[in-house]
Short mmCIF file of C-alpha atoms and ligand atoms in Angstrom, two decimals:
data_model
loop_
_atom_site.label_atom_id
_atom_site.label_comp_id
_atom_site.label_asym_id
_atom_site.label_seq_id
_atom_site.Cartn_x
_atom_site.Cartn_y
_atom_site.Cartn_z
CA MET U 1391 -25.51 11.87 -15.66
CA ARG U 1392 -24.75 8.40 -14.28
CA GLN U 1393 -23.62 7.73 -10.75
CA ILE U 1394 -22.64 4.66 -8.74
CA VAL U 1395 -24.62 4.56 -5.51
CA ILE U 1396 -23.90 2.54 -2.39
CA THR U 1397 -27.46 1.54 -1.61
CA LYS U 1398 -26.77 -0.01 1.82
CA ALA U 1399 -23.95 -1.67 3.76
CA GLY U 1400 -22.84 -4.88 2.13
CA GLY U 1401 -20.80 -6.62 -0.54
CA PRO U 1402 -20.10 -5.35 -4.06
CA GLU U 1403 -23.71 -6.16 -5.04
CA VAL U 1404 -24.97 -3.10 -3.13
CA LEU U 1405 -23.26 -0.84 -5.71
CA LYS U 1406 -25.93 0.26 -8.22
CA ILE U 1407 -25.96 2.66 -11.16
CA ARG U 1408 -28.53 5.48 -11.14
CA GLU U 1409 -29.35 8.15 -13.71
CA LEU U 1410 -29.98 11.80 -12.82
CA LYS U 1411 -30.30 15.14 -14.59
CA ASP U 1412 -26.92 16.70 -15.42
CA PRO U 1413 -25.80 19.17 -12.72
CA ILE U 1414 -25.67 22.88 -13.53
CA PRO U 1415 -22.68 24.77 -12.11
CA GLY U 1416 -23.49 27.68 -9.81
CA ASP U 1417 -21.44 30.74 -8.87
CA GLY U 1418 -17.72 29.81 -8.72
CA GLU U 1419 -18.43 26.24 -9.84
CA LEU U 1420 -17.77 24.12 -12.91
CA THR U 1421 -18.52 20.63 -14.15
CA ILE U 1422 -16.07 17.99 -15.33
CA ARG U 1423 -16.90 15.28 -17.86
CA VAL U 1424 -15.13 12.46 -16.05
CA LYS U 1425 -12.65 10.16 -17.79
CA ALA U 1426 -11.24 8.26 -14.80
CA ILE U 1427 -12.08 7.83 -11.12
CA GLY U 1428 -9.59 6.80 -8.45
CA ILE U 1429 -10.78 4.05 -6.08
CA ASN U 1430 -9.65 4.27 -2.48
CA PHE U 1431 -9.71 1.76 0.33
CA ALA U 1432 -11.99 4.19 2.17
CA ASP U 1433 -14.64 3.61 -0.55
CA ILE U 1434 -14.62 -0.08 0.30
CA LEU U 1435 -14.89 0.62 4.01
CA ALA U 1436 -17.77 3.00 3.22
CA ARG U 1437 -19.55 0.26 1.26
CA LYS U 1438 -19.16 -2.07 4.24
CA GLY U 1439 -20.60 0.59 6.56
CA MET U 1440 -17.25 0.99 8.36
CA TYR U 1441 -16.14 4.44 7.21
CA MET U 1442 -17.17 7.00 9.77
CA ASP U 1443 -16.79 9.97 7.40
CA ALA U 1444 -19.04 8.54 4.68
CA PRO U 1445 -22.43 10.13 3.98
CA LYS U 1446 -25.55 8.21 5.07
CA PHE U 1447 -26.85 5.50 2.69
CA PRO U 1448 -27.79 5.74 -0.11
CA CYS U 1449 -24.61 7.64 -0.96
CA VAL U 1450 -22.12 8.32 -3.73
CA VAL U 1451 -18.50 8.11 -2.64
CA GLY U 1452 -15.34 8.94 -4.58
CA TYR U 1453 -12.55 11.28 -3.62
CA GLU U 1454 -10.84 11.90 -6.95
CA VAL U 1455 -11.46 12.17 -10.66
CA SER U 1456 -9.81 13.29 -13.88
CA GLY U 1457 -11.52 14.56 -17.01
CA ILE U 1458 -12.35 17.60 -19.11
CA VAL U 1459 -14.00 20.81 -17.94
CA GLU U 1460 -17.41 20.86 -19.63
CA SER U 1461 -19.29 23.86 -18.28
CA ILE U 1462 -18.71 26.78 -15.94
CA GLY U 1463 -20.86 28.89 -13.65
CA LYS U 1464 -20.69 32.61 -12.92
CA ASN U 1465 -17.31 34.11 -12.00
CA VAL U 1466 -15.28 31.23 -13.42
CA ASN U 1467 -12.60 31.78 -16.05
CA GLU U 1468 -14.09 30.70 -19.39
CA ASN U 1469 -10.67 29.56 -20.63
CA LEU U 1470 -11.10 26.56 -18.35
CA ILE U 1471 -13.66 25.00 -20.68
CA GLY U 1472 -12.06 22.06 -22.49
CA LYS U 1473 -9.06 21.89 -20.12
CA GLN U 1474 -7.78 18.47 -19.05
CA VAL U 1475 -7.85 18.43 -15.28
CA PHE U 1476 -7.93 16.31 -12.17
CA ALA U 1477 -9.58 17.05 -8.85
CA LEU U 1478 -10.07 16.08 -5.24
CA THR U 1479 -13.78 15.57 -4.63
CA ARG U 1480 -15.51 15.46 -1.30
CA PHE U 1481 -17.52 12.34 -2.13
CA GLY U 1482 -19.59 12.19 -5.32
CA GLY U 1483 -16.61 11.18 -7.46
CA TYR U 1484 -18.23 7.92 -8.64
CA SER U 1485 -20.07 9.86 -11.40
CA ASP U 1486 -19.60 10.53 -15.08
CA ILE U 1487 -20.09 14.26 -14.46
CA VAL U 1488 -19.01 16.02 -11.27
CA LYS U 1489 -19.79 19.54 -10.11
CA LEU U 1490 -17.05 21.26 -8.10
CA ARG U 1491 -15.74 24.62 -6.95
CA ALA U 1492 -13.31 25.85 -9.59
CA SER U 1493 -10.66 26.05 -6.85
CA GLN U 1494 -10.73 22.25 -6.48
CA ILE U 1495 -9.21 21.45 -9.87
CA PHE U 1496 -5.60 21.10 -11.04
CA GLU U 1497 -4.42 21.08 -14.64
CA LYS U 1498 -3.35 17.61 -15.77
CA PRO U 1499 0.33 17.50 -16.71
CA ALA U 1500 0.73 16.56 -20.37
CA ASN U 1501 3.11 13.66 -19.65
CA ILE U 1502 0.53 11.54 -17.80
CA ASN U 1503 -2.78 10.08 -18.96
CA PHE U 1504 -6.21 10.44 -17.34
CA ASN U 1505 -5.86 7.18 -15.41
CA GLN U 1506 -2.61 8.33 -13.84
CA ALA U 1507 -4.06 11.77 -13.10
CA ALA U 1508 -6.96 10.18 -11.20
CA ALA U 1509 -4.36 8.27 -9.17
CA ILE U 1510 -2.66 11.41 -7.89
CA PRO U 1511 -4.80 13.36 -5.39
CA VAL U 1512 -5.37 11.03 -2.43
CA ASN U 1513 -2.29 8.83 -2.74
CA TYR U 1514 0.28 11.53 -3.35
CA LEU U 1515 -1.12 14.13 -0.97
CA THR U 1516 -1.19 11.47 1.77
CA ALA U 1517 2.34 10.31 1.01
CA TYR U 1518 3.60 13.90 0.84
CA GLN U 1519 2.02 14.78 4.16
CA LEU U 1520 3.38 11.61 5.79
CA LEU U 1521 6.95 11.80 4.49
CA VAL U 1522 7.67 15.46 3.85
CA VAL U 1523 5.31 17.61 5.89
CA MET U 1524 4.99 15.63 9.12
CA GLY U 1525 7.56 12.82 8.79
CA GLY U 1526 10.44 15.17 7.89
CA LEU U 1527 12.29 12.40 6.04
CA HIS U 1528 16.00 12.99 5.34
CA GLU U 1529 18.24 11.34 2.79
CA ASP U 1530 20.33 9.42 5.33
CA GLU U 1531 17.23 7.86 6.92
CA THR U 1532 15.34 4.60 6.44
CA VAL U 1533 11.57 4.42 6.22
CA LEU U 1534 9.31 1.41 6.74
CA VAL U 1535 6.34 1.53 4.35
CA HIS U 1536 3.52 -0.83 5.31
CA ASN U 1537 1.15 -1.80 2.47
CA ALA U 1538 4.01 -0.97 0.13
CA GLY U 1539 2.14 -2.27 -2.91
CA GLY U 1540 -0.93 -0.08 -2.37
CA GLY U 1541 -1.54 3.28 -3.98
CA VAL U 1542 -0.09 5.25 -1.06
CA GLY U 1543 2.83 2.81 -0.73
CA LEU U 1544 3.99 3.36 -4.30
CA ALA U 1545 3.40 7.10 -4.09
CA ALA U 1546 5.55 7.12 -0.94
CA LEU U 1547 8.32 5.28 -2.76
CA ASP U 1548 8.54 7.96 -5.48
CA ILE U 1549 9.07 10.58 -2.76
CA VAL U 1550 11.52 8.45 -0.74
CA LYS U 1551 13.65 7.90 -3.84
CA HIS U 1552 13.58 11.59 -4.69
CA ILE U 1553 14.73 12.49 -1.17
CA GLY U 1554 17.46 9.84 -1.46
CA ALA U 1555 16.36 7.87 1.63
CA THR U 1556 16.04 4.07 1.90
CA ALA U 1557 12.69 2.23 1.87
CA ILE U 1558 11.78 -1.11 3.39
CA GLY U 1559 8.28 -2.29 2.45
CA THR U 1560 5.79 -4.85 3.68
CA ALA U 1561 3.33 -6.44 1.25
CA SER U 1562 1.81 -9.72 0.17
CA TYR U 1563 4.42 -11.97 -1.41
CA VAL U 1564 3.15 -11.81 -5.01
CA LYS U 1565 4.05 -8.11 -5.15
CA HIS U 1566 7.68 -8.47 -4.03
CA VAL U 1567 9.42 -8.77 -7.42
CA PHE U 1568 7.62 -5.66 -8.69
CA LEU U 1569 8.36 -3.68 -5.54
CA LEU U 1570 12.07 -4.54 -5.46
CA LYS U 1571 12.37 -3.59 -9.12
CA ARG U 1572 10.55 -0.32 -8.47
CA GLY U 1573 13.05 0.67 -5.77
CA PHE U 1574 12.35 -0.82 -2.34
CA GLU U 1575 15.62 -1.96 -0.73
CA HIS U 1576 13.87 -4.87 1.04
CA VAL U 1577 10.32 -6.20 0.97
CA ILE U 1578 8.77 -8.38 3.67
CA ASP U 1579 5.62 -10.50 3.62
CA TYR U 1580 4.16 -9.23 6.88
CA ARG U 1581 1.57 -12.02 7.02
CA THR U 1582 4.02 -14.93 6.91
CA GLN U 1583 7.38 -13.52 8.03
CA ASP U 1584 8.62 -12.06 11.31
CA TRP U 1585 8.76 -8.55 9.90
CA GLN U 1586 9.91 -6.89 13.14
CA LYS U 1587 12.98 -9.14 13.27
CA LEU U 1588 13.73 -8.56 9.59
CA VAL U 1589 13.40 -4.77 9.86
CA LYS U 1590 15.89 -4.83 12.75
CA SER U 1591 18.29 -7.06 10.85
CA TYR U 1592 18.14 -4.82 7.73
CA THR U 1593 19.03 -1.80 9.88
CA ASP U 1594 21.93 -3.29 11.91
CA GLY U 1595 19.63 -3.86 14.86
CA LYS U 1596 18.77 -0.15 15.13
CA GLY U 1597 15.35 0.18 13.50
CA VAL U 1598 13.96 2.84 11.17
CA GLU U 1599 13.70 6.61 11.51
CA LEU U 1600 10.23 6.76 9.99
CA ALA U 1601 7.40 4.24 9.61
CA ILE U 1602 4.07 4.81 7.90
CA ASP U 1603 1.24 2.51 8.94
CA PRO U 1604 -2.23 2.25 7.34
CA ILE U 1605 -2.97 -1.15 8.86
CA GLY U 1606 -3.63 -0.08 12.45
CA GLY U 1607 -4.61 -2.19 15.46
CA SER U 1608 -1.82 -4.30 16.95
CA ASN U 1609 0.30 -3.72 13.83
CA SER U 1610 0.89 -0.12 14.89
CA LYS U 1611 2.03 -1.19 18.34
CA ARG U 1612 4.60 -3.49 16.76
CA THR U 1613 5.67 -0.81 14.30
CA TYR U 1614 6.39 1.63 17.13
CA LYS U 1615 8.83 -0.97 18.50
CA VAL U 1616 10.93 -1.00 15.31
CA LEU U 1617 11.55 2.76 15.43
CA ARG U 1618 15.09 3.71 16.36
CA SER U 1619 15.78 6.76 18.56
CA THR U 1620 14.48 9.89 16.77
CA GLY U 1621 12.00 7.63 14.96
CA ARG U 1622 8.53 8.85 13.94
CA LEU U 1623 5.43 6.75 13.38
CA GLY U 1624 2.83 8.12 10.96
CA LEU U 1625 -0.57 6.49 11.41
CA PHE U 1626 -3.04 6.89 8.56
CA GLY U 1627 -5.49 4.01 8.38
CA ILE U 1628 -7.07 0.88 9.80
CA SER U 1629 -7.20 -1.51 6.86
CA THR U 1630 -7.07 -4.44 9.29
CA ILE U 1631 -10.76 -3.75 9.91
CA ALA U 1632 -11.66 -5.00 6.42
CA LYS U 1633 -11.59 -8.70 7.31
CA PRO U 1634 -13.51 -10.82 4.75
CA GLY U 1635 -17.09 -11.33 5.82
CA VAL U 1636 -16.76 -9.09 8.86
CA SER U 1637 -18.70 -5.85 9.05
CA GLY U 1638 -20.38 -3.50 11.43
CA LYS U 1639 -19.78 -0.72 13.90
CA LEU U 1640 -19.12 -3.13 16.80
CA HIS U 1641 -16.12 -4.48 14.97
CA LEU U 1642 -14.85 -0.93 14.51
CA LEU U 1643 -15.33 -0.21 18.19
CA LYS U 1644 -13.36 -3.35 19.11
CA LEU U 1645 -10.51 -2.21 16.91
CA VAL U 1646 -10.49 1.27 18.46
CA LEU U 1647 -10.23 -0.33 21.91
CA GLN U 1648 -7.34 -2.56 20.75
CA THR U 1649 -5.40 0.40 19.44
CA SER U 1650 -2.30 1.40 21.35
CA LYS U 1651 -2.12 4.53 23.49
CA TYR U 1652 1.21 6.32 23.25
CA HIS U 1653 2.27 7.78 26.57
CA PRO U 1654 4.18 11.09 26.39
CA PHE U 1655 6.73 9.91 29.01
CA ASN U 1656 7.49 6.86 26.94
CA MET U 1657 7.88 8.98 23.82
CA MET U 1658 10.16 11.44 25.62
CA ASN U 1659 12.35 8.75 27.14
CA SER U 1660 12.67 6.79 23.92
CA ASN U 1661 13.01 9.83 21.63
CA LYS U 1662 10.14 8.69 19.45
CA GLY U 1663 7.10 10.48 18.03
CA VAL U 1664 3.68 9.49 16.77
CA PHE U 1665 1.49 11.50 14.41
CA GLY U 1666 -1.72 11.00 12.49
CA VAL U 1667 -2.69 11.87 8.93
CA ASN U 1668 -6.12 12.11 7.36
CA VAL U 1669 -6.19 14.17 4.17
CA ALA U 1670 -9.96 13.90 4.11
CA HIS U 1671 -10.03 16.13 7.21
CA LEU U 1672 -8.09 18.98 5.62
CA TRP U 1673 -10.91 20.64 3.64
CA ASN U 1674 -10.33 23.86 5.55
CA GLU U 1675 -6.64 23.90 4.61
CA GLY U 1676 -7.06 24.53 0.89
CA LYS U 1677 -3.97 26.73 0.66
CA LYS U 1678 -1.71 24.09 2.19
CA ILE U 1679 -3.17 21.38 -0.05
CA ARG U 1680 -2.59 23.52 -3.15
CA GLY U 1681 1.02 24.10 -2.07
CA TRP U 1682 1.63 20.37 -1.60
CA MET U 1683 -0.04 19.63 -4.91
CA GLU U 1684 2.16 22.17 -6.69
CA ALA U 1685 5.22 20.29 -5.41
CA ILE U 1686 3.67 17.00 -6.58
CA ILE U 1687 2.83 18.37 -10.04
CA LYS U 1688 6.39 19.69 -10.31
CA GLY U 1689 7.53 16.12 -9.54
CA VAL U 1690 5.31 14.81 -12.34
CA ASN U 1691 6.70 17.36 -14.78
CA GLU U 1692 10.27 16.52 -13.73
CA GLY U 1693 9.54 12.81 -14.07
CA TRP U 1694 10.28 11.59 -10.54
CA ILE U 1695 6.61 11.21 -9.70
CA GLN U 1696 5.18 8.39 -11.81
CA PRO U 1697 1.69 7.33 -10.67
CA HIS U 1698 1.35 3.59 -11.16
CA VAL U 1699 -2.11 2.35 -12.17
CA GLY U 1700 -2.12 -1.38 -11.63
CA LYS U 1701 -5.55 -2.05 -13.11
CA SER U 1702 -8.48 -0.22 -14.66
CA PHE U 1703 -12.12 -1.32 -14.73
CA LYS U 1704 -15.09 0.01 -16.68
CA PHE U 1705 -17.43 2.29 -14.73
CA ASP U 1706 -20.21 -0.31 -14.78
CA ASN U 1707 -17.86 -2.97 -13.36
CA VAL U 1708 -17.19 -1.11 -10.12
CA GLY U 1709 -18.06 -4.21 -8.04
CA ASP U 1710 -15.25 -6.15 -9.72
CA ALA U 1711 -12.87 -3.30 -8.96
CA HIS U 1712 -13.79 -3.39 -5.26
CA THR U 1713 -13.40 -7.17 -5.15
CA TYR U 1714 -10.00 -6.93 -6.85
CA ILE U 1715 -8.71 -4.64 -4.08
CA GLU U 1716 -10.32 -6.64 -1.28
CA ASP U 1717 -8.65 -9.77 -2.66
CA ARG U 1718 -5.31 -7.89 -2.23
CA ARG U 1719 -4.53 -8.27 -5.93
CA ASN U 1720 -3.82 -4.63 -6.73
CA ILE U 1721 -0.35 -3.21 -7.17
CA GLY U 1722 -0.70 0.56 -7.03
CA LYS U 1723 -3.88 2.33 -7.99
CA VAL U 1724 -7.14 0.89 -9.28
CA VAL U 1725 -9.26 3.23 -11.39
CA LEU U 1726 -12.67 3.22 -13.06
CA VAL U 1727 -12.62 4.36 -16.67
CA ILE U 1728 -15.45 6.05 -18.56
CA GLY U 1729 -15.66 5.97 -22.36
CA GLU U 1730 -12.88 5.54 -24.89
CA TRP U 1731 -9.98 7.95 -24.95
N1 LIG N 2590 -5.57 8.85 6.28
C1 LIG N 2590 -5.52 9.17 5.00
O1 LIG N 2590 -5.50 10.33 4.65
C2 LIG N 2590 -5.48 8.06 4.01
C3 LIG N 2590 -5.36 8.35 2.65
C4 LIG N 2590 -5.26 7.29 1.75
C5 LIG N 2590 -5.30 5.99 2.20
N2 LIG N 2590 -5.46 5.75 3.54
C6 LIG N 2590 -5.50 4.38 4.05
O2 LIG N 2590 -4.30 3.76 3.69
C7 LIG N 2590 -4.52 2.41 3.41
C8 LIG N 2590 -3.95 2.09 2.08
O3 LIG N 2590 -4.57 2.86 1.09
P1 LIG N 2590 -4.22 2.60 -0.41
O4 LIG N 2590 -5.09 3.47 -1.23
O5 LIG N 2590 -2.77 2.65 -0.60
O6 LIG N 2590 -4.70 1.12 -0.47
P2 LIG N 2590 -4.95 0.19 -1.66
O7 LIG N 2590 -4.12 0.53 -2.81
O8 LIG N 2590 -6.40 0.07 -1.83
O9 LIG N 2590 -4.39 -1.11 -1.01
C9 LIG N 2590 -5.05 -2.30 -0.92
C10 LIG N 2590 -4.05 -3.23 -0.29
O10 LIG N 2590 -4.14 -3.13 1.13
C11 LIG N 2590 -3.57 -4.28 1.71
N3 LIG N 2590 -4.39 -4.69 2.82
C12 LIG N 2590 -4.05 -4.57 4.12
N4 LIG N 2590 -5.02 -5.03 4.90
C13 LIG N 2590 -6.01 -5.44 4.09
C14 LIG N 2590 -7.28 -6.04 4.31
N5 LIG N 2590 -7.72 -6.27 5.55
N6 LIG N 2590 -8.04 -6.34 3.25
C15 LIG N 2590 -7.62 -6.09 2.01
N7 LIG N 2590 -6.41 -5.53 1.74
C16 LIG N 2590 -5.62 -5.23 2.77
C17 LIG N 2590 -3.47 -5.30 0.57
O11 LIG N 2590 -2.11 -5.37 0.17
P3 LIG N 2590 -1.06 -6.35 0.89
O12 LIG N 2590 -1.76 -7.64 1.12
O13 LIG N 2590 0.06 -6.42 -0.08
O14 LIG N 2590 -0.67 -5.64 2.15
C18 LIG N 2590 -4.29 -4.67 -0.56
O15 LIG N 2590 -3.82 -5.06 -1.83
C19 LIG N 2590 -6.01 2.17 3.60
O16 LIG N 2590 -6.24 1.74 4.91
C20 LIG N 2590 -6.59 3.55 3.43
O17 LIG N 2590 -7.82 3.70 4.06
C21 LIG N 2590 -5.55 6.75 4.43
#
């Protein structure tokens, strides 16, 4: 098997390919011959040495893959062999073969390809948890989606539209035409425009009922201010940490110290709430995750969930894929593809 290893903290050049013996599935396990791998922002933070959950270097990251079941261990249904599937992996996804518990896989719906299937697990589970499970979004509400052009942003839009709510997005300017066409009511360039003022003006001065923020730092503080009464703020990332050329744990610590504290009295008196989401910390909630995924797969089958893969790269060109995301060029998901299919 071939794997992409992060050899040490650094730029894309620290990503190296290594060859190992193929894994053999044990009791309750199976292996997948991987067709596509979803890249997440967390992988980039891991490569820079800024992702606290990542294994120690040298390590293989990767939270999601799609492919074909190749072999099974004891106590696994043999009908699974040859099935087209996708899976959430707890690291190790940057490989052309992955070994997993059979309970970690989901059958790929026939109406999406392998690239789209690899784009589902992290983005859609996160969006579902933010909007449906914890955000409780209703059809007469407006939601502010930061990083609207990212994988989670577009996944969130599919769900917002299905609920019948209204979405305002923030993203780099080059993505605006695409995002408006896809269904955002308004899109704001948060780096050059006064987005707080615009959000207020788009909501008759009231603000939004729900905001989802993966940027963190002072951005979250400002987002809290554009919530109207009954508004909820879902925090799920700190992409602001990934400044070009900046790395290291000290930087992370500085960001943690800059992050707003939300006082309960303030929340009570302003009728606002704050919650956090990290799907990578839900490994002990397998039943919940399966339930959410069933709803997502139903959405794929019904056609209202349409994973958007903005760009695919060959497995060996993983460094280019990382650079593409860091340069803010991606719209939706970026995947690594293995072989021809
Ligand atoms: N907690 C969770 O469970 C969870 C799950 C998934 C993702 N996340 C987090 O959510 C965020 C978005 O994830 P995603 O997969 O949707 O992202 P993505 O598709 O990789 O999005 C990349 C985009 O992020 C924006 N961005 C914001 N700050 C940036 C920076 N400092 N450097 C480079 N790009 C920056 C850029 O778009 P614009 O310039 O258009 O804004 C860029 O194109 C990440 O922070 C990720 O770690 C958290």
